[in-house]
PDB file of C-alpha atoms and ligand atoms in Angstrom:
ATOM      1  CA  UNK I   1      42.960 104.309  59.370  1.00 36.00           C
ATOM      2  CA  UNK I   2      43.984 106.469  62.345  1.00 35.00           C
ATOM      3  CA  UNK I   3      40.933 104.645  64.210  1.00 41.00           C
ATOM      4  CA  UNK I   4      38.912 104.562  67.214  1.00 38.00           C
ATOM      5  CA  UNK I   5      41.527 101.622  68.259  1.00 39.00           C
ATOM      6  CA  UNK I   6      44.407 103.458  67.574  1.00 40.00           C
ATOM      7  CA  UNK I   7      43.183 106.431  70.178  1.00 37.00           C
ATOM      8  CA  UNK I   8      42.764 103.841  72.723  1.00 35.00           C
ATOM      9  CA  UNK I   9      45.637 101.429  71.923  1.00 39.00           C
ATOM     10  CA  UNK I  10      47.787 103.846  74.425  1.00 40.00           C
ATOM     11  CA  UNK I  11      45.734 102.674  77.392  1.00 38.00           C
ATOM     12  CA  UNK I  12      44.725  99.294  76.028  1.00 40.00           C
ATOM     13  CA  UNK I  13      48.042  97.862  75.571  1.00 42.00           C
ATOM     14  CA  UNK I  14      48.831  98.167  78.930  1.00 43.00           C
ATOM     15  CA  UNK I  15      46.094  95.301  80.153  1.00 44.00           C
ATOM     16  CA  UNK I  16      46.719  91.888  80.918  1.00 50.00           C
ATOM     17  CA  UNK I  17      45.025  90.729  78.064  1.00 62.00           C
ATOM     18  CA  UNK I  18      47.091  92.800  76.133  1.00 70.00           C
ATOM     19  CA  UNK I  19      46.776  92.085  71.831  1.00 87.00           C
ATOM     20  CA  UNK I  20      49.553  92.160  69.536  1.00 95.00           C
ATOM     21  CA  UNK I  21      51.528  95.153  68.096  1.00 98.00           C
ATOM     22  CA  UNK I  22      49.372  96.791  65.387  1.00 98.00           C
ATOM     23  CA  UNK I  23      52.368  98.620  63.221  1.00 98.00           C
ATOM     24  CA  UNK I  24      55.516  96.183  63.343  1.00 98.00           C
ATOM     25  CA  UNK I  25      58.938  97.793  61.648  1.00 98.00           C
ATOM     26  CA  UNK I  26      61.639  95.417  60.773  1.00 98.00           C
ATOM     27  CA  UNK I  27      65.729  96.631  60.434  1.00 98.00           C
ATOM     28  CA  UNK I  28      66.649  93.666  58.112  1.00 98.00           C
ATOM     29  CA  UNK I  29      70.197  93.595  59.516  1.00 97.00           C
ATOM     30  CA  UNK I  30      72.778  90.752  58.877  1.00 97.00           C
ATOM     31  CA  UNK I  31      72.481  89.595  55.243  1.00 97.00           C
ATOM     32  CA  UNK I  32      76.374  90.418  54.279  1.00 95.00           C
ATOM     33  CA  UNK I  33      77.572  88.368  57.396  1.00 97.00           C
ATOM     34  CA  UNK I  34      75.125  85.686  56.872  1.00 98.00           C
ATOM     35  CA  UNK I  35      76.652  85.047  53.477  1.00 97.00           C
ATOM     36  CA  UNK I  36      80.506  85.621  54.672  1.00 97.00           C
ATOM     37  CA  UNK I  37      80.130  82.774  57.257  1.00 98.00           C
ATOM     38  CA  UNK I  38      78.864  80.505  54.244  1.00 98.00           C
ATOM     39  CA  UNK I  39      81.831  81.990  52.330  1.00 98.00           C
ATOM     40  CA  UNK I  40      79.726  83.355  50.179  1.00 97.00           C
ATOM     41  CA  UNK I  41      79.690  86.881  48.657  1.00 96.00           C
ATOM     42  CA  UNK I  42      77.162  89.145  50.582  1.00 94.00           C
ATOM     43  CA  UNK I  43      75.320  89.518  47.535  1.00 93.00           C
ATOM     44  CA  UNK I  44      74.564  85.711  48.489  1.00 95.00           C
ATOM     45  CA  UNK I  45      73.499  86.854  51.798  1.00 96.00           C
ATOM     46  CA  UNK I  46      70.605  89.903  50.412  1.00 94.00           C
ATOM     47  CA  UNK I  47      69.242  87.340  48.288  1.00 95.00           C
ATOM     48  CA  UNK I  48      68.251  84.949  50.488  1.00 97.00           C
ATOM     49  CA  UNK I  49      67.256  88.071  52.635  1.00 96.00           C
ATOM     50  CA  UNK I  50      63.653  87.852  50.317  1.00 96.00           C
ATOM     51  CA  UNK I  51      62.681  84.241  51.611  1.00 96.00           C
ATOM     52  CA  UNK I  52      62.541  85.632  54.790  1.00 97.00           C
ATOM     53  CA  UNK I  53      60.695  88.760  53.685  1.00 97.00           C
ATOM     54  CA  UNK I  54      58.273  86.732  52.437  1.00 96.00           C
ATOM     55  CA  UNK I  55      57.611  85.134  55.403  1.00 96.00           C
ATOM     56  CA  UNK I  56      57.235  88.020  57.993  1.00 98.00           C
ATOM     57  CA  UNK I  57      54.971  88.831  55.370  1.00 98.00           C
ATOM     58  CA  UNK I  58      52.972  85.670  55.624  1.00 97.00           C
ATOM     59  CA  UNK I  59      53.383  85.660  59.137  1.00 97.00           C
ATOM     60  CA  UNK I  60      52.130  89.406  59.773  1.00 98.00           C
ATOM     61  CA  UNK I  61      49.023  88.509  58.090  1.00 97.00           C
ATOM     62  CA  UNK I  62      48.019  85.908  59.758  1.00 96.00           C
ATOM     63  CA  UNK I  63      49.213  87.194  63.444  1.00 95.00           C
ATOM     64  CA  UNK I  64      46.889  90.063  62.671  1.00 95.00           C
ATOM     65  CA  UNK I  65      49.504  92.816  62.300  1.00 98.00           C
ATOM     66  CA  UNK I  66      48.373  95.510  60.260  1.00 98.00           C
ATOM     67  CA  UNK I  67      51.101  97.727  58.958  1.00 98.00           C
ATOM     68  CA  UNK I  68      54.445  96.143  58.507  1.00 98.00           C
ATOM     69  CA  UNK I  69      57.585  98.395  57.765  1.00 98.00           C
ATOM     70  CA  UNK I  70      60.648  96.709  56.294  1.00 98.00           C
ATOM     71  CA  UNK I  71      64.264  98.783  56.435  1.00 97.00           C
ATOM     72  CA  UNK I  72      65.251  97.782  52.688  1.00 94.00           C
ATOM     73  CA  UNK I  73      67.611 100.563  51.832  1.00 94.00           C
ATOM     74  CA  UNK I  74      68.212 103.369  53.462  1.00 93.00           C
ATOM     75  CA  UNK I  75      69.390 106.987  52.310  1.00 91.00           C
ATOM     76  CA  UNK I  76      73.338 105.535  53.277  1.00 91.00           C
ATOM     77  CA  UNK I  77      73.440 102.430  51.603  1.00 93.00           C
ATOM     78  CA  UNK I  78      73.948 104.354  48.261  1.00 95.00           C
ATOM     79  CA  UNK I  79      77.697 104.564  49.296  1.00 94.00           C
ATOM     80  CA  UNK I  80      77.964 100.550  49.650  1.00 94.00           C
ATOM     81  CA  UNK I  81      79.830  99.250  46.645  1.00 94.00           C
ATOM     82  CA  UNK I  82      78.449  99.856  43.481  1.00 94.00           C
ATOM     83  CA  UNK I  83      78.163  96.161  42.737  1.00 93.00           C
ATOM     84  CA  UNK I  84      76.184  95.684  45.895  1.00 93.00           C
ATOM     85  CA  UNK I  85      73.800  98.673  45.184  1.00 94.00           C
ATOM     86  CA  UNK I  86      73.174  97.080  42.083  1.00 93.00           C
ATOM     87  CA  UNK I  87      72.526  93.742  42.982  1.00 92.00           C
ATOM     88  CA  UNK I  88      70.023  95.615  46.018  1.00 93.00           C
ATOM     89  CA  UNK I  89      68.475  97.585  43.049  1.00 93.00           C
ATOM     90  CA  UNK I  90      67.826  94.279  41.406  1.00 92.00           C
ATOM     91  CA  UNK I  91      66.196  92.632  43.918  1.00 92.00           C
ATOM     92  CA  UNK I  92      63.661  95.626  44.368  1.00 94.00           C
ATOM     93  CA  UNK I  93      63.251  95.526  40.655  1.00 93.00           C
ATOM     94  CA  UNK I  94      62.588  91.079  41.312  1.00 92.00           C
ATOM     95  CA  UNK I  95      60.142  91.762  44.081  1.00 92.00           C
ATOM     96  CA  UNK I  96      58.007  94.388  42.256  1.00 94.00           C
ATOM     97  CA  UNK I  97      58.099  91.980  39.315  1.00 94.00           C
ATOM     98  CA  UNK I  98      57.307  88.620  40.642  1.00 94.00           C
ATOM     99  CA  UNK I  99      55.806  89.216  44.176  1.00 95.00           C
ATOM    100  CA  UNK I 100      53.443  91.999  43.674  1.00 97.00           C
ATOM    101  CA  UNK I 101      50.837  89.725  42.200  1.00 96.00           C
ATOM    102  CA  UNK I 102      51.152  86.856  45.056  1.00 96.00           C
ATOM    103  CA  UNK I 103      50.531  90.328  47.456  1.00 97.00           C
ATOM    104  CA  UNK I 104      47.642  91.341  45.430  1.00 98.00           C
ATOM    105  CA  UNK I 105      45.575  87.981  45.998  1.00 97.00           C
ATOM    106  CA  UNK I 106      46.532  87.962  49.604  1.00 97.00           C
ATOM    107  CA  UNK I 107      44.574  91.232  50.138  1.00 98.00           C
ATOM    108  CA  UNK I 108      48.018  93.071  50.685  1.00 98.00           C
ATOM    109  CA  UNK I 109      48.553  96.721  50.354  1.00 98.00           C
ATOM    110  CA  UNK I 110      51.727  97.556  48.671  1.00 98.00           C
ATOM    111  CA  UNK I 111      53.897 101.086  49.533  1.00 98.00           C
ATOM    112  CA  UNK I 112      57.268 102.353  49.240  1.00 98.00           C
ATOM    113  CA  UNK I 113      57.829 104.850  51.762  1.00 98.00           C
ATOM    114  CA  UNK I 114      61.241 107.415  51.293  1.00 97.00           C
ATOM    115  CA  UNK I 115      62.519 109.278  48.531  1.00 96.00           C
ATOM    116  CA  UNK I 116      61.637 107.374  45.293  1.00 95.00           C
ATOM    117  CA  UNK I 117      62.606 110.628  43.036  1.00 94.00           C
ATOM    118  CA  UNK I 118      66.605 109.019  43.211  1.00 92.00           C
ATOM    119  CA  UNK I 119      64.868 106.118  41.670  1.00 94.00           C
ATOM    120  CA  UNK I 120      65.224 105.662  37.505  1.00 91.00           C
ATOM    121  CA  UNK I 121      62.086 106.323  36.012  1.00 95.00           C
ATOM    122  CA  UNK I 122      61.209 102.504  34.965  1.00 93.00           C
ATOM    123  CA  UNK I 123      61.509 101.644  38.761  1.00 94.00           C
ATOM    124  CA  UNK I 124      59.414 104.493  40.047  1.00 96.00           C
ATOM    125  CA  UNK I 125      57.071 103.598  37.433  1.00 96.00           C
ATOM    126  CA  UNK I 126      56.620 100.057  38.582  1.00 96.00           C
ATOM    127  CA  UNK I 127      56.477 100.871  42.140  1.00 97.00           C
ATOM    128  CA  UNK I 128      53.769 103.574  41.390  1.00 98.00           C
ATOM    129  CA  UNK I 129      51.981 100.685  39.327  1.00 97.00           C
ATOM    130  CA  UNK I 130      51.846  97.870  42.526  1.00 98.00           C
ATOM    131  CA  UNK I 131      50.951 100.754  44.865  1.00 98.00           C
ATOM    132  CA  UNK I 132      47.946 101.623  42.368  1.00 98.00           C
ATOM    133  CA  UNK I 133      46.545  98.009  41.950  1.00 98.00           C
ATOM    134  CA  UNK I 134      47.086  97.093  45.554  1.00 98.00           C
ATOM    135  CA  UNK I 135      45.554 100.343  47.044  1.00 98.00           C
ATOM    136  CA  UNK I 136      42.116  98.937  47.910  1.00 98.00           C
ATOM    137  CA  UNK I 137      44.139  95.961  50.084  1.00 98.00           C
ATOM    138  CA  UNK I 138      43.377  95.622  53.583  1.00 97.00           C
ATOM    139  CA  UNK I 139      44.390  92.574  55.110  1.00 98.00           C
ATOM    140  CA  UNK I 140      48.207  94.553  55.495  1.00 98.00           C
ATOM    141  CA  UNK I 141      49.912  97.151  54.479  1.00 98.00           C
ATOM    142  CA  UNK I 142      53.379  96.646  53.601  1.00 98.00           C
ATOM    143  CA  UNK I 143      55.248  99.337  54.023  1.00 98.00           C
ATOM    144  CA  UNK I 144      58.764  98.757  52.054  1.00 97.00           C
ATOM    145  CA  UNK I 145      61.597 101.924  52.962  1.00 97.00           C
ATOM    146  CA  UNK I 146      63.264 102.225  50.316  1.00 96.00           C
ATOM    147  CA  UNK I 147      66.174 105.612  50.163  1.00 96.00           C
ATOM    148  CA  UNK I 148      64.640 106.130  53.619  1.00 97.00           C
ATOM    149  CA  UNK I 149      65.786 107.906  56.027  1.00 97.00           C
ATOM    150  CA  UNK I 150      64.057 108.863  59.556  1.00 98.00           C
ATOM    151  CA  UNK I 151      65.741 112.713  59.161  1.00 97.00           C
ATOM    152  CA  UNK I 152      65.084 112.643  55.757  1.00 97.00           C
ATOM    153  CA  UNK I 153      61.383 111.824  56.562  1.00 98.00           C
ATOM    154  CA  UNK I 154      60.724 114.504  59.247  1.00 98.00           C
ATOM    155  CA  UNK I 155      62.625 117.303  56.735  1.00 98.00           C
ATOM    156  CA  UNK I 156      60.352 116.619  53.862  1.00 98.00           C
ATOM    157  CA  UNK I 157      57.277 116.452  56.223  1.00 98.00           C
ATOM    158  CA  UNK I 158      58.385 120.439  57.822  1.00 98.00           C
ATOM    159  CA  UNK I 159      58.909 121.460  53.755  1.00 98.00           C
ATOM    160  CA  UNK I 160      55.370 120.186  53.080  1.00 98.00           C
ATOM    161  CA  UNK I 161      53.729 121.924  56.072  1.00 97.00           C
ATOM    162  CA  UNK I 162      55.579 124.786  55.760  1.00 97.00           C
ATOM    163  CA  UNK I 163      54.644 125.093  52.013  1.00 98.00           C
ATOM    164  CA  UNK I 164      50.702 124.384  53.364  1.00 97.00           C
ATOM    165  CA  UNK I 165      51.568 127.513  55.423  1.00 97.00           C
ATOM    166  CA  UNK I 166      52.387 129.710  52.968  1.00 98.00           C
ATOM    167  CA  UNK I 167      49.477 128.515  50.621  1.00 98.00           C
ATOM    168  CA  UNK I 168      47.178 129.433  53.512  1.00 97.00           C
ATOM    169  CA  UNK I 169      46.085 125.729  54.052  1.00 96.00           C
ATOM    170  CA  UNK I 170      47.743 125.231  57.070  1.00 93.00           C
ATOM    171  CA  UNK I 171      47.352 127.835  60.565  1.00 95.00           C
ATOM    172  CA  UNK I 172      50.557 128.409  61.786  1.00 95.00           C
ATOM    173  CA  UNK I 173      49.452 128.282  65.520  1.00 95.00           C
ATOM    174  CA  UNK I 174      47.358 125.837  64.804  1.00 93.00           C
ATOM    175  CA  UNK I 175      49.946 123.274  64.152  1.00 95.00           C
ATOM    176  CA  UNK I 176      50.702 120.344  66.695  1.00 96.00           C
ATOM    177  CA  UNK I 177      51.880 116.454  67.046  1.00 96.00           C
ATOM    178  CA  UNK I 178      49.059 115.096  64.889  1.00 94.00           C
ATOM    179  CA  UNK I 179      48.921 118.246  62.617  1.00 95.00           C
ATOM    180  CA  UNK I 180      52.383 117.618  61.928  1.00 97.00           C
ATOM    181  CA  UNK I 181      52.216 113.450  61.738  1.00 97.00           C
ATOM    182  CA  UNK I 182      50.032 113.982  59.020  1.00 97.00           C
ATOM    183  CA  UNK I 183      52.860 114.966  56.847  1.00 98.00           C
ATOM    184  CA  UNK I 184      55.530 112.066  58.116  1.00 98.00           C
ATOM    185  CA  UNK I 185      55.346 109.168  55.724  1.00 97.00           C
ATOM    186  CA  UNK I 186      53.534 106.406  57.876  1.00 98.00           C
ATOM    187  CA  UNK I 187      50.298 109.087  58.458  1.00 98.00           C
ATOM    188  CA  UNK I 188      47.382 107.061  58.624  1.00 97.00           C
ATOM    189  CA  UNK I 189      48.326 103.934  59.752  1.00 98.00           C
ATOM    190  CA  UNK I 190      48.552 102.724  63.616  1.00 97.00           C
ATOM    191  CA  UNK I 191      51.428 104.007  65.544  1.00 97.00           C
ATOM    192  CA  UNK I 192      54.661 102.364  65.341  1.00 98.00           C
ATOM    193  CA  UNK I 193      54.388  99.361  68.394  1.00 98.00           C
ATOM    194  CA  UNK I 194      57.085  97.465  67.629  1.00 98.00           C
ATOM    195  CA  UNK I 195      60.629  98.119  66.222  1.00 98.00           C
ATOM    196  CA  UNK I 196      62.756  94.715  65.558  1.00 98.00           C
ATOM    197  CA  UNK I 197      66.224  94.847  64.537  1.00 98.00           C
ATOM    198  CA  UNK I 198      67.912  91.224  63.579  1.00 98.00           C
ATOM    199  CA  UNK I 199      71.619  90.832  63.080  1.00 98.00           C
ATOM    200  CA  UNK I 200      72.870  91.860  66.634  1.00 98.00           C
ATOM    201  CA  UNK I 201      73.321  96.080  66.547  1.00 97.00           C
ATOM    202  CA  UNK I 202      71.589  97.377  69.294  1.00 98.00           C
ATOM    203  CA  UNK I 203      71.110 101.055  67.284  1.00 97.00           C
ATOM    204  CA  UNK I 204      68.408 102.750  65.142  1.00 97.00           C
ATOM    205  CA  UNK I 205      70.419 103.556  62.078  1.00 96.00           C
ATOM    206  CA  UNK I 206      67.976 106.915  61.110  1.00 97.00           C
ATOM    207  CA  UNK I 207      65.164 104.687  60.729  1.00 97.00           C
ATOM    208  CA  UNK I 208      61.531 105.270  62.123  1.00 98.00           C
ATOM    209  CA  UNK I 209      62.673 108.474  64.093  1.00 98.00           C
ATOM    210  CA  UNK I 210      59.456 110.339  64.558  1.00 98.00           C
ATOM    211  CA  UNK I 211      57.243 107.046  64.409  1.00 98.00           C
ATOM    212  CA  UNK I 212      59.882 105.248  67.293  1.00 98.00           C
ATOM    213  CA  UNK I 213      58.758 107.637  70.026  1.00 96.00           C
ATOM    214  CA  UNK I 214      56.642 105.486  71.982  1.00 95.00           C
ATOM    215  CA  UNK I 215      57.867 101.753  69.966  1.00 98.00           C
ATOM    216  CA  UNK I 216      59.052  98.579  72.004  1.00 98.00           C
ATOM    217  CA  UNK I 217      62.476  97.681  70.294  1.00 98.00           C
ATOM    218  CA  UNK I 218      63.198  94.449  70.086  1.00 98.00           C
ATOM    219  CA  UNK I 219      66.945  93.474  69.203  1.00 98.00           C
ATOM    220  CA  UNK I 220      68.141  89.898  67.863  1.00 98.00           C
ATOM    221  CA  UNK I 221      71.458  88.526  67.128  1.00 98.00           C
ATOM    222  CA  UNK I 222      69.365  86.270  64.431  1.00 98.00           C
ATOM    223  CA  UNK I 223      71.022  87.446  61.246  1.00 98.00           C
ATOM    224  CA  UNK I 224      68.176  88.640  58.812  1.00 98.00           C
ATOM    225  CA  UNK I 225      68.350  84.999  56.448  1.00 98.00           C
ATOM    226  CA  UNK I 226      67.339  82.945  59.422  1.00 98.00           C
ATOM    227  CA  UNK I 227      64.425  85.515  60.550  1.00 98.00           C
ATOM    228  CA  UNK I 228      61.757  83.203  60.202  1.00 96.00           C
ATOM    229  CA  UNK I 229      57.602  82.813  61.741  1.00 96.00           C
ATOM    230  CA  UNK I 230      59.710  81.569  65.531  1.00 97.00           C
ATOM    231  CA  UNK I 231      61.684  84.056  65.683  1.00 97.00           C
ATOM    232  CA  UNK I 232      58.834  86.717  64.741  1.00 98.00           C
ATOM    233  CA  UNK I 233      56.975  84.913  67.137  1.00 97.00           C
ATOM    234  CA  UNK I 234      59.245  85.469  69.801  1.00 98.00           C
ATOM    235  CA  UNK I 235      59.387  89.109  69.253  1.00 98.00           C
ATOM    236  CA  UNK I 236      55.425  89.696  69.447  1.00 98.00           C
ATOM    237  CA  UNK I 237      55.614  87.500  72.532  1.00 97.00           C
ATOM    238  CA  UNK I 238      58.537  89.680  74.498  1.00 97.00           C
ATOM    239  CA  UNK I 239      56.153  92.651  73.550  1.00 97.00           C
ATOM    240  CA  UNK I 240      53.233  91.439  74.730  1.00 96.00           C
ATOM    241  CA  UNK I 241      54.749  90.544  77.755  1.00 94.00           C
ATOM    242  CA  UNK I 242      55.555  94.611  78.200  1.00 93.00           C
ATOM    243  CA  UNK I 243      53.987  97.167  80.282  1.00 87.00           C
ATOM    244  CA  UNK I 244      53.578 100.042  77.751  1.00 85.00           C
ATOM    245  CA  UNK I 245      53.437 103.326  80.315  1.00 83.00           C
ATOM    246  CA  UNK I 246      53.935 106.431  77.427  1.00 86.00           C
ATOM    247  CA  UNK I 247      54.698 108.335  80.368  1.00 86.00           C
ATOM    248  CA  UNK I 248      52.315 107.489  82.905  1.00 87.00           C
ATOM    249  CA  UNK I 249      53.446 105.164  86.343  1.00 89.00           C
ATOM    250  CA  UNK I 250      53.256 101.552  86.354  1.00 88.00           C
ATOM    251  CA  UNK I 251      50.142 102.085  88.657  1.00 86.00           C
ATOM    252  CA  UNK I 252      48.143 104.719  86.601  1.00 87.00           C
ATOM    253  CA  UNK I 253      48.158 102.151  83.372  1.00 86.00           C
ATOM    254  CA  UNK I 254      47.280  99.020  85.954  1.00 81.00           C
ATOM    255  CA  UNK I 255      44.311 100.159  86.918  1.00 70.00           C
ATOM    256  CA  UNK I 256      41.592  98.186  85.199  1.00 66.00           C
TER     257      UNK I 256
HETATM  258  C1  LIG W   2      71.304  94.780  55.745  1.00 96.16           C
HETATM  259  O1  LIG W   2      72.229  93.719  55.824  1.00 96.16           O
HETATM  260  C2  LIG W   2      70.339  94.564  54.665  1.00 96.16           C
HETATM  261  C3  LIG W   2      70.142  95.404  53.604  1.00 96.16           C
HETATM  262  C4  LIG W   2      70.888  96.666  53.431  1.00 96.16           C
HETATM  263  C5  LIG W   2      69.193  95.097  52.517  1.00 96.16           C
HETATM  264  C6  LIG W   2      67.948  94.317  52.872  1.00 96.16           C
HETATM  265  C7  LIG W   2      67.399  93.756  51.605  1.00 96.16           C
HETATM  266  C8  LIG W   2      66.759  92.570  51.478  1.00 96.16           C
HETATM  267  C9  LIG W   2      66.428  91.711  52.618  1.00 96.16           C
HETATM  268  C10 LIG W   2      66.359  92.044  50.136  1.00 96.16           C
HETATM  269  C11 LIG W   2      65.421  92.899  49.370  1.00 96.16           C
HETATM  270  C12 LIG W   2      64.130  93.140  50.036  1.00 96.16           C
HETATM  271  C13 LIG W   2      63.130  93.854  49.504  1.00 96.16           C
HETATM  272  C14 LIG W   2      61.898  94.081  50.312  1.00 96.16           C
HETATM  273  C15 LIG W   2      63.182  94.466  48.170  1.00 96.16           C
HETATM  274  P1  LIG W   2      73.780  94.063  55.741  1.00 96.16           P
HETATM  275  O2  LIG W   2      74.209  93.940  54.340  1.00 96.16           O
HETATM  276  O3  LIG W   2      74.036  95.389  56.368  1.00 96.16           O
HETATM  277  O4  LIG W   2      74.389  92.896  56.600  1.00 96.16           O
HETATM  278  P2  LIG W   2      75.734  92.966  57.452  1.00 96.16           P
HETATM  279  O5  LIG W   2      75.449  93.827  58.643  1.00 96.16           O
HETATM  280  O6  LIG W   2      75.942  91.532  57.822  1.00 96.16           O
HETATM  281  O7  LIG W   2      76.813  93.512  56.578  1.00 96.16           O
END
């Protein structure tokens, strides 16, 4: 899927007529306080977090989007309270059970990106089950991070190239950017356009590292349970209304 259009996207995103982002990522941010204003337990709040993931899902789809990325737990949130892991744990365990067949006939590509080994083995069964009957998908893949973590990401991609060096599959000076971003855990899809954080931090939280290099980010104070197809909306439009430079001057990525 790295594609003719994602060699040119650098220079075609800059144009008036600019499309929208081909690889969105989504920090789901905002549940716990969503659910504390309700006076609710934030439990509450991740719950109704899955409404709205089903509708950036719809929404993505339709808008054209091809990869989506969510931020569902990251390598941290294992020190949360336990209660709250679990509950997190559950949900995963609720979407792979009742959502993965609603993905399927909607031509959705299913895959958990991060390290799945600190999963139980029924989970990491399941997951390795939706991935396998939703491979062929292509309206979207869905990308869900689950113990993700940007650093983690880029380690594991060096220990896998370096362990391609030393099987003699890999040239040591022969190793660059794209050598390397074959490894990371996004390789093959577009480049990362479009990083959205809800919930109203203005930080990365060891998220997309390697893939944000060149992303818009996009920063709401909507707290992830109110996310909704407007608010997405408003997102793709503030980045289509970008000039995307990667380095270049204003003037050098005007020029028609
Ligand atoms: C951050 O809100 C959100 C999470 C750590 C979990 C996100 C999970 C879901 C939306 C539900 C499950 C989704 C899938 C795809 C399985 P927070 O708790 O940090 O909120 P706060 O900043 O208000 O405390």
């Amino acid at each position: 899927m790295l594609s003719k259009r994602s060699k040119t996207a650098q220079t075609a995103a800059a144009q008036p007529d600019v499309a929208g982002p081909r690889h969105v990522a989504i920090i789901m941010d905002g549940n716990g306080r969503w659910a504390q204003k309700k006076g609710k337990i934030r439990t509450f709040g991740h719950k109704a977090g899955v409404e709205s993931v089903r509708s950036v899902v719809r929404f993505a789809r339709e808008s054209g989007v091809e990869s989506l990325t969510l931020f569902a737990f990251s390598s941290e949130n294992w020190k949360r309270p336990e209660e709250e892991v679990s509950v997190l744990m559950e949900l995963f365990n609720f979407v792979l059970n009742n959502e993965v067949k609603r993905l399927h006939k909607n031509d959705v590509r299913l895959k958990v990106i991060g390290d799945t080994s600190a999963f139980d083995e029924k989970l990491r069964t399941k997951i390795q089950k939706a991935e396998a009957l939703t491979e062929q998908n292509s309206a979207l893949v869905l990308n869900i991070a689950a113990n993700y973590g940007g650093r983690w990401d880029i380690t594991h991609a060096a220990k896998l190239m370096a362990q391609d060096v030393l099987d003699g599959k890999q040239q040591l000076d022969a190793i660059d950017e794209s050598h390397f971003g074959q490894y990371i855990c996004t390789a093959g899809l577009p480049e990362l356009d479009l990083l959205i954080r809800t919930g109203g931090e203005r930080r990365i939280s060891n998220f997309l590292l390697w893939q944000c290099a060149y992303a818009e980010l996009y920063f709401t104070d909507t707290l992830w349970p109110d996310f909704d197809e407007k608010v997405f909306q408003t997102a793709v439009d503030d980045f289509k209304a970008r000039q995307r430079r990667f380095g270049l001057t204003g003037e050098q990525v005007s020029v028609p």
